[in-house]
Short mmCIF file of N, CA and C in Angstrom, two decimals:
data_model
loop_
_atom_site.label_atom_id
_atom_site.label_comp_id
_atom_site.label_asym_id
_atom_site.label_seq_id
_atom_site.Cartn_x
_atom_site.Cartn_y
_atom_site.Cartn_z
N MET A 95 -16.63 28.99 31.86
CA MET A 95 -16.47 29.86 33.53
C MET A 95 -17.40 30.81 33.29
N ALA A 96 -18.19 31.39 33.55
CA ALA A 96 -19.20 32.57 33.27
C ALA A 96 -18.13 33.71 33.33
N LEU A 97 -17.10 33.85 33.80
CA LEU A 97 -16.11 35.09 33.85
C LEU A 97 -15.04 35.18 32.45
N LYS A 98 -15.05 34.25 31.64
CA LYS A 98 -14.16 34.18 30.66
C LYS A 98 -14.41 35.55 30.11
N ASP A 99 -15.95 36.21 29.34
CA ASP A 99 -16.05 37.06 29.06
C ASP A 99 -16.73 38.65 29.35
N LEU A 100 -16.21 38.57 30.96
CA LEU A 100 -16.62 39.94 31.96
C LEU A 100 -15.72 41.13 31.61
N TRP A 101 -16.41 41.81 31.21
CA TRP A 101 -15.92 43.03 31.33
C TRP A 101 -15.99 43.89 32.95
N PHE A 102 -14.85 44.30 33.16
CA PHE A 102 -14.77 45.00 34.88
C PHE A 102 -14.92 46.53 34.08
N THR A 103 -15.70 47.13 35.41
CA THR A 103 -15.98 48.90 35.18
C THR A 103 -15.29 49.83 36.08
N PRO A 104 -13.39 49.67 35.84
CA PRO A 104 -13.33 50.21 37.21
C PRO A 104 -13.29 51.91 36.63
N ALA A 105 -13.05 52.97 38.20
CA ALA A 105 -13.14 54.49 37.36
C ALA A 105 -12.35 54.70 37.22
N PHE A 106 -12.44 55.68 36.40
CA PHE A 106 -10.45 55.86 35.74
C PHE A 106 -9.80 56.41 36.47
N GLU A 107 -9.84 57.17 37.70
CA GLU A 107 -9.02 56.98 38.67
C GLU A 107 -8.19 55.68 39.59
N ASP A 108 -9.43 54.91 39.30
CA ASP A 108 -8.92 53.80 39.89
C ASP A 108 -8.16 52.83 39.62
N ALA A 109 -8.15 52.89 38.48
CA ALA A 109 -6.62 52.32 37.17
C ALA A 109 -5.78 52.69 36.35
N PHE A 110 -5.75 54.04 36.39
CA PHE A 110 -4.95 54.93 36.00
C PHE A 110 -4.93 56.25 37.23
N PRO A 111 -4.41 56.41 38.41
CA PRO A 111 -4.30 56.84 39.10
C PRO A 111 -3.90 58.16 39.02
N LYS A 112 -2.24 58.41 37.78
CA LYS A 112 -1.31 59.17 37.22
C LYS A 112 -1.87 59.56 36.17
N GLY A 113 -3.11 59.07 35.49
CA GLY A 113 -3.69 59.73 33.74
C GLY A 113 -3.00 58.62 33.47
N LEU A 114 -3.18 58.87 31.79
CA LEU A 114 -2.71 58.62 30.65
C LEU A 114 -2.23 59.72 30.36
N TYR A 115 -1.74 59.23 29.18
CA TYR A 115 -1.04 60.36 27.84
C TYR A 115 -0.85 59.16 26.12
N LEU A 116 -2.21 60.49 25.83
CA LEU A 116 -2.25 59.81 24.26
C LEU A 116 -1.03 60.02 23.38
N ILE A 117 -0.72 59.17 22.57
CA ILE A 117 0.72 59.43 22.29
C ILE A 117 0.06 58.91 20.63
N GLY A 118 0.48 60.34 19.73
CA GLY A 118 -0.11 59.61 18.50
C GLY A 118 -1.22 60.00 18.13
N GLU A 119 -2.10 59.81 16.78
CA GLU A 119 -3.20 59.78 16.70
C GLU A 119 -4.41 58.62 17.04
N ILE A 120 -5.15 59.13 17.05
CA ILE A 120 -6.44 57.81 16.54
C ILE A 120 -6.88 57.56 15.90
N ALA A 121 -6.92 56.15 15.72
CA ALA A 121 -6.82 56.13 14.05
C ALA A 121 -8.34 54.70 13.87
N ALA A 122 -8.78 54.45 12.98
CA ALA A 122 -10.05 53.20 12.53
C ALA A 122 -9.30 52.10 12.83
N VAL A 123 -9.92 51.77 13.49
CA VAL A 123 -9.78 49.60 13.09
C VAL A 123 -10.56 49.38 12.22
N THR A 124 -9.53 48.37 11.46
CA THR A 124 -9.71 48.49 9.82
C THR A 124 -9.83 46.54 10.00
N GLU A 125 -10.90 45.89 9.21
CA GLU A 125 -10.74 44.51 9.05
C GLU A 125 -9.80 44.22 8.16
N PHE A 126 -9.29 42.80 7.70
CA PHE A 126 -8.07 42.12 7.18
C PHE A 126 -9.40 41.72 5.74
N SER A 127 -8.31 42.32 4.99
CA SER A 127 -9.02 41.57 4.07
C SER A 127 -7.55 41.23 2.61
N ALA A 128 -7.80 39.98 2.22
CA ALA A 128 -7.14 38.88 1.34
C ALA A 128 -6.76 39.92 0.32
N ASP A 129 -8.00 40.34 -0.34
CA ASP A 129 -7.51 41.16 -1.37
C ASP A 129 -6.95 42.48 -1.14
N ARG A 130 -6.25 42.74 -2.03
CA ARG A 130 -5.02 44.42 -1.21
C ARG A 130 -5.95 45.17 -2.55
N SER A 131 -7.04 45.33 -3.37
CA SER A 131 -7.16 46.11 -4.36
C SER A 131 -8.51 46.70 -3.37
N ALA A 132 -9.18 45.98 -2.43
CA ALA A 132 -10.46 46.08 -1.53
C ALA A 132 -10.41 47.16 -0.97
N PRO A 133 -11.75 47.71 -1.22
CA PRO A 133 -11.65 49.31 0.31
C PRO A 133 -11.10 48.65 1.43
N LYS A 134 -10.97 49.36 1.92
CA LYS A 134 -10.64 49.08 3.55
C LYS A 134 -12.00 49.47 4.30
N ARG A 135 -12.53 48.35 5.20
CA ARG A 135 -13.50 49.10 5.75
C ARG A 135 -13.30 48.69 7.51
N GLN A 136 -13.97 49.75 7.68
CA GLN A 136 -13.85 49.99 9.28
C GLN A 136 -14.52 49.05 10.31
N ARG A 137 -14.13 48.21 10.70
CA ARG A 137 -14.66 47.40 11.67
C ARG A 137 -15.47 47.97 12.84
N LEU A 138 -16.57 46.83 12.93
CA LEU A 138 -17.74 46.80 13.95
C LEU A 138 -17.22 46.59 15.15
N ASP A 139 -18.39 46.84 15.81
CA ASP A 139 -17.82 46.30 17.73
C ASP A 139 -19.46 44.51 17.89
N PHE A 140 -19.10 44.10 17.43
CA PHE A 140 -19.45 42.67 17.26
C PHE A 140 -18.35 41.41 17.18
N ASP A 141 -18.90 40.67 18.04
CA ASP A 141 -18.04 39.49 18.42
C ASP A 141 -18.31 38.43 17.48
N ARG A 142 -17.90 37.32 17.60
CA ARG A 142 -18.45 36.22 16.82
C ARG A 142 -20.13 35.41 16.92
N ASP A 143 -20.36 35.72 17.56
CA ASP A 143 -21.58 35.14 17.74
C ASP A 143 -22.56 36.32 17.59
N GLY A 144 -22.69 37.52 17.16
CA GLY A 144 -23.07 39.00 16.28
C GLY A 144 -23.30 39.98 17.57
N ASN A 145 -23.13 39.26 19.01
CA ASN A 145 -23.15 40.24 20.08
C ASN A 145 -22.34 41.30 20.09
N GLY A 146 -22.66 42.85 20.25
CA GLY A 146 -22.31 44.02 20.42
C GLY A 146 -22.65 45.04 20.48
N THR A 147 -22.05 46.31 20.01
CA THR A 147 -23.40 47.84 19.98
C THR A 147 -23.58 47.89 19.05
N GLY A 148 -22.30 47.21 18.14
CA GLY A 148 -22.19 47.44 16.34
C GLY A 148 -22.10 49.17 16.50
N LYS A 149 -21.10 50.03 17.22
CA LYS A 149 -20.47 50.59 16.67
C LYS A 149 -19.33 51.27 16.36
N ARG A 150 -18.46 51.71 15.75
CA ARG A 150 -17.56 51.59 15.35
C ARG A 150 -15.69 51.03 16.03
N LEU A 151 -14.77 51.02 15.98
CA LEU A 151 -13.87 50.90 16.57
C LEU A 151 -12.82 51.72 15.71
N TRP A 152 -12.06 52.07 17.30
CA TRP A 152 -10.87 53.27 16.87
C TRP A 152 -9.95 52.80 17.76
N LYS A 153 -8.29 52.87 17.36
CA LYS A 153 -7.39 52.87 18.41
C LYS A 153 -6.32 53.46 18.31
N ALA A 154 -5.95 53.41 19.79
CA ALA A 154 -5.34 54.62 19.59
C ALA A 154 -3.68 53.89 21.08
N THR A 155 -2.69 54.65 21.06
CA THR A 155 -1.43 54.26 21.66
C THR A 155 -1.73 55.32 22.82
N VAL A 156 -1.42 54.87 23.94
CA VAL A 156 -1.20 55.67 25.28
C VAL A 156 -0.32 55.16 25.76
N THR A 157 0.50 56.17 26.83
CA THR A 157 1.46 55.62 28.16
C THR A 157 1.05 55.82 29.74
N ASP A 158 1.54 55.19 30.61
CA ASP A 158 0.77 55.33 31.79
C ASP A 158 2.07 55.46 32.14
N PRO A 159 2.30 56.55 32.96
CA PRO A 159 3.10 57.03 33.77
C PRO A 159 3.33 56.29 35.12
N THR A 160 2.17 55.69 35.40
CA THR A 160 2.78 54.60 36.37
C THR A 160 3.37 52.92 36.13
N GLY A 161 3.57 52.68 34.94
CA GLY A 161 3.77 51.38 34.05
C GLY A 161 4.86 51.00 34.65
N ARG A 162 5.23 49.75 35.26
CA ARG A 162 6.50 49.08 35.90
C ARG A 162 7.56 48.69 34.67
N GLY A 163 8.47 49.32 34.34
CA GLY A 163 8.85 48.81 32.66
C GLY A 163 8.95 48.84 31.52
N ALA A 164 9.17 49.41 31.42
CA ALA A 164 8.90 49.34 28.79
C ALA A 164 7.79 48.73 28.98
N LYS A 165 7.86 47.26 29.36
CA LYS A 165 6.69 46.36 28.38
C LYS A 165 5.71 46.79 29.44
N ASP A 166 4.83 47.56 30.47
CA ASP A 166 3.67 48.27 30.47
C ASP A 166 3.81 49.24 30.89
N SER A 167 4.51 49.95 30.20
CA SER A 167 4.08 51.77 30.59
C SER A 167 3.34 52.32 29.30
N SER A 168 3.90 51.08 28.12
CA SER A 168 2.82 51.77 27.09
C SER A 168 1.77 50.75 26.09
N PHE A 169 0.38 51.15 25.94
CA PHE A 169 -0.69 50.32 25.21
C PHE A 169 -1.68 50.46 24.48
N ASP A 170 -2.06 49.37 23.44
CA ASP A 170 -3.18 50.10 23.17
C ASP A 170 -4.65 50.20 23.35
N ILE A 171 -5.81 51.09 23.35
CA ILE A 171 -6.46 51.18 23.99
C ILE A 171 -7.81 51.01 22.16
N THR A 172 -8.56 50.56 22.33
CA THR A 172 -9.81 50.69 21.30
C THR A 172 -11.16 51.10 22.42
N PHE A 173 -11.35 52.22 21.31
CA PHE A 173 -12.27 53.26 21.86
C PHE A 173 -13.52 52.55 20.61
N VAL A 174 -14.80 52.50 21.44
CA VAL A 174 -16.13 52.17 20.70
C VAL A 174 -17.14 53.28 20.89
N ALA A 175 -17.14 53.47 19.34
CA ALA A 175 -17.91 55.22 19.46
C ALA A 175 -18.29 55.02 17.51
N ASP A 176 -19.56 55.66 17.80
CA ASP A 176 -19.82 56.01 16.24
C ASP A 176 -18.79 57.34 15.89
N VAL A 177 -18.28 58.20 16.24
CA VAL A 177 -17.37 59.03 15.96
C VAL A 177 -16.20 59.38 16.49
N GLN A 178 -15.28 59.26 15.53
CA GLN A 178 -14.30 59.42 16.26
C GLN A 178 -13.48 60.30 17.29
N PRO A 179 -13.15 59.12 18.28
CA PRO A 179 -12.89 60.78 20.10
C PRO A 179 -11.76 61.34 19.50
N VAL A 180 -11.62 62.99 19.86
CA VAL A 180 -10.69 63.67 20.01
C VAL A 180 -10.56 64.42 21.03
N PRO A 181 -9.54 64.17 22.20
CA PRO A 181 -9.52 64.75 22.82
C PRO A 181 -9.24 66.56 23.11
N SER A 182 -9.53 67.11 23.95
CA SER A 182 -9.25 68.45 24.42
C SER A 182 -8.44 69.35 24.90
N ALA A 183 -8.10 68.37 25.15
CA ALA A 183 -6.81 68.76 26.62
C ALA A 183 -5.56 69.19 25.12
N GLU A 184 -4.58 70.07 25.60
CA GLU A 184 -3.39 70.29 24.67
C GLU A 184 -2.62 69.44 25.01
N GLU A 185 -0.72 69.55 24.54
CA GLU A 185 -0.03 68.80 24.40
C GLU A 185 0.73 68.87 25.55
N ALA A 186 0.90 68.39 26.42
CA ALA A 186 1.69 68.46 27.18
C ALA A 186 3.03 68.39 27.55
N VAL A 187 3.64 67.73 26.78
CA VAL A 187 4.55 67.96 26.36
C VAL A 187 5.02 67.19 24.59
N PRO A 188 5.63 67.91 23.73
CA PRO A 188 5.09 67.17 22.47
C PRO A 188 4.95 65.85 21.85
N GLY A 189 4.02 65.81 21.45
CA GLY A 189 3.57 64.05 21.64
C GLY A 189 3.04 63.84 22.24
N PHE A 190 2.35 64.02 23.48
CA PHE A 190 1.98 63.45 24.42
C PHE A 190 1.10 64.26 25.19
N ILE A 191 -0.27 64.02 24.58
CA ILE A 191 -2.19 64.70 25.01
C ILE A 191 -2.24 63.49 26.43
N PRO A 192 -2.77 64.27 27.78
CA PRO A 192 -3.16 64.25 28.98
C PRO A 192 -4.78 63.94 28.58
N ILE A 193 -5.48 62.25 28.78
CA ILE A 193 -6.95 62.02 28.81
C ILE A 193 -7.04 61.39 29.59
N VAL A 194 -9.14 61.71 30.23
CA VAL A 194 -9.30 60.95 30.74
C VAL A 194 -10.06 59.84 30.18
N LEU A 195 -9.97 58.88 30.37
CA LEU A 195 -10.73 58.15 29.82
C LEU A 195 -12.31 57.85 30.19
N GLU A 196 -13.49 58.35 29.08
CA GLU A 196 -14.90 57.44 29.95
C GLU A 196 -16.09 56.46 29.04
N GLY A 197 -16.45 55.74 30.19
CA GLY A 197 -16.69 54.50 29.71
C GLY A 197 -15.73 53.03 29.77
N LEU A 198 -15.12 53.14 30.89
CA LEU A 198 -13.74 52.79 30.87
C LEU A 198 -14.09 51.23 30.41
N GLN A 199 -14.05 49.86 30.52
CA GLN A 199 -14.09 48.49 30.68
C GLN A 199 -12.90 48.10 30.41
N ILE A 200 -12.32 46.79 31.43
CA ILE A 200 -10.86 46.04 31.66
C ILE A 200 -11.30 44.69 31.71
N LYS A 201 -11.17 43.70 30.72
CA LYS A 201 -11.03 42.07 30.52
C LYS A 201 -9.33 41.82 30.70
N PRO A 202 -9.12 41.03 31.66
CA PRO A 202 -8.50 40.33 31.78
C PRO A 202 -8.25 39.78 30.73
N LYS A 203 -6.22 39.11 30.42
CA LYS A 203 -6.52 37.99 29.11
C LYS A 203 -5.16 37.87 29.68
N VAL A 204 -4.69 36.25 28.58
CA VAL A 204 -3.11 35.70 28.92
C VAL A 204 -2.44 36.30 27.84
N ALA A 205 -1.51 37.03 27.72
CA ALA A 205 -0.51 37.22 26.75
C ALA A 205 0.65 36.75 26.34
N GLY A 206 1.18 36.57 25.65
CA GLY A 206 2.43 35.76 25.05
C GLY A 206 1.92 34.40 24.93
N SER A 207 3.33 33.78 24.53
CA SER A 207 3.08 32.77 24.06
C SER A 207 3.80 31.65 24.83
N GLY A 208 4.04 29.87 24.44
CA GLY A 208 4.82 29.47 24.73
C GLY A 208 5.19 29.61 26.69
N GLU A 209 6.25 29.15 26.60
CA GLU A 209 6.43 29.46 28.15
C GLU A 209 6.91 30.91 28.85
N PHE A 210 6.64 31.82 27.67
CA PHE A 210 6.08 33.28 28.42
C PHE A 210 5.68 34.23 28.16
N LYS A 211 3.80 33.57 28.83
CA LYS A 211 2.76 33.90 29.34
C LYS A 211 2.91 34.85 30.83
N SER A 212 2.13 36.20 30.18
CA SER A 212 1.96 36.68 31.33
C SER A 212 0.28 36.96 31.13
N MET A 213 0.42 37.81 32.45
CA MET A 213 -1.15 38.34 31.95
C MET A 213 -1.30 39.80 31.99
N GLY A 214 -2.22 39.94 30.75
CA GLY A 214 -2.32 41.27 30.19
C GLY A 214 -3.62 41.83 30.50
N PHE A 215 -4.25 42.99 29.40
CA PHE A 215 -5.72 43.43 29.37
C PHE A 215 -6.20 43.77 28.30
N THR A 216 -7.17 43.65 27.80
CA THR A 216 -8.17 44.19 26.73
C THR A 216 -8.70 45.18 27.75
N ILE A 217 -8.49 46.54 27.03
CA ILE A 217 -9.01 48.00 27.39
C ILE A 217 -9.89 48.77 26.58
N ARG A 218 -10.97 49.37 27.10
CA ARG A 218 -11.90 49.41 25.94
C ARG A 218 -12.39 51.10 26.56
N ALA A 219 -13.00 51.78 25.86
CA ALA A 219 -13.53 53.17 26.54
C ALA A 219 -14.42 53.75 25.24
N THR A 220 -15.55 54.09 25.94
CA THR A 220 -16.29 54.70 24.73
C THR A 220 -16.13 56.36 24.28
N GLY A 221 -15.13 56.78 25.13
CA GLY A 221 -14.74 57.73 24.61
C GLY A 221 -13.52 59.30 25.81
N ILE A 222 -13.38 60.74 25.60
CA ILE A 222 -12.36 61.26 25.95
C ILE A 222 -13.49 62.00 26.83
N ALA A 223 -13.07 61.89 28.39
CA ALA A 223 -13.25 63.31 28.62
C ALA A 223 -13.21 64.76 28.06
N GLY A 224 -14.16 65.44 28.04
CA GLY A 224 -14.51 67.06 26.99
C GLY A 224 -14.53 67.10 25.62
N ASP A 225 -14.43 65.52 25.15
CA ASP A 225 -14.23 65.17 23.66
C ASP A 225 -15.99 66.45 22.85
N THR A 226 -15.36 67.28 22.13
CA THR A 226 -16.02 68.24 21.32
C THR A 226 -16.86 67.55 20.37
N SER A 227 -16.35 65.96 19.93
CA SER A 227 -16.24 65.56 18.40
C SER A 227 -17.91 65.17 17.37
N GLY A 228 -18.38 65.33 18.93
CA GLY A 228 -19.83 64.69 18.20
C GLY A 228 -20.29 63.01 18.70
N ALA A 229 -18.50 62.85 19.30
CA ALA A 229 -18.91 61.35 19.63
C ALA A 229 -19.96 60.88 20.64
N LYS A 230 -20.31 62.11 22.03
CA LYS A 230 -20.80 61.47 22.87
C LYS A 230 -22.33 62.73 22.99
N GLN A 231 -22.35 63.46 22.09
CA GLN A 231 -23.68 64.14 21.76
C GLN A 231 -24.13 64.99 20.47
N ALA A 232 -25.45 64.56 20.43
CA ALA A 232 -25.64 65.16 18.85
C ALA A 232 -25.30 66.29 18.70
N PRO A 233 -25.71 67.05 16.75
CA PRO A 233 -24.93 68.64 16.80
C PRO A 233 -25.60 69.14 17.68
N ALA A 234 -25.16 70.85 17.95
CA ALA A 234 -25.67 71.50 18.46
C ALA A 234 -27.69 71.71 17.24
N ASN A 235 -28.27 72.03 17.91
CA ASN A 235 -29.80 72.12 16.79
C ASN A 235 -29.54 71.94 15.61
N PRO A 236 -29.97 70.09 15.40
CA PRO A 236 -29.91 69.48 14.52
C PRO A 236 -31.15 70.09 13.14
N GLY A 237 -31.34 69.66 12.24
CA GLY A 237 -32.76 70.21 11.57
C GLY A 237 -33.96 69.70 12.23
N ALA A 238 -33.17 68.62 11.68
CA ALA A 238 -34.78 67.18 12.15
C ALA A 238 -35.31 67.02 13.12
N SER A 239 -34.80 67.76 14.26
CA SER A 239 -34.84 67.27 15.85
C SER A 239 -35.06 69.22 16.57
N ARG A 240 -35.26 70.12 15.64
CA ARG A 240 -35.36 71.32 16.09
C ARG A 240 -37.00 71.35 15.89
N PRO A 241 -37.45 72.53 16.83
CA PRO A 241 -39.05 72.34 17.90
C PRO A 241 -39.37 72.85 16.39
N ALA A 242 -40.93 72.48 15.97
CA ALA A 242 -41.66 73.41 15.30
C ALA A 242 -41.71 74.56 15.02
N ALA A 243 -41.64 75.62 16.22
CA ALA A 243 -41.54 77.15 16.22
C ALA A 243 -40.46 77.08 15.97
N GLU A 244 -38.96 76.86 15.89
CA GLU A 244 -38.40 77.23 15.34
C GLU A 244 -37.96 76.75 13.57
N LYS A 245 -38.24 75.96 13.05
CA LYS A 245 -38.42 76.01 11.43
C LYS A 245 -39.44 76.82 11.17
N ALA A 246 -40.25 77.24 11.80
CA ALA A 246 -41.15 78.20 10.86
C ALA A 246 -40.95 78.97 11.15
N ALA A 247 -39.86 79.88 11.89
CA ALA A 247 -39.09 81.41 11.88
C ALA A 247 -38.47 82.03 10.90
#
């Protein structure tokens, strides 16, 4: 079935009408290694067939105020970006930072096992609105791309 690997791209306001709150820090997603002494490697956005963006993966835990019950109110989001996204808003209450996702993608999946299966979602984004970490834009006036007239000055 062609819909197996289909990502939906809803508007943020449609998917999360009351917004989202970041809980804790955004951290790198690392690859598993059986060798405990091996250095940790950050996972890149590639599937088993080698398809993907090749960008780094970051994971964050968020809470949705419209969630129905404890099971649906908090979940993880994966960010696909070269640089770790940084929220620009201040904490609404200690430990909760309001965020708006950019480049939102949602894919349905089966969650649970055995007779306790339910509908779940894999949620990805490319960044956070208002982020100034460099995840979405190049640094201001980098030397290599500076016009020749400015270099000679």
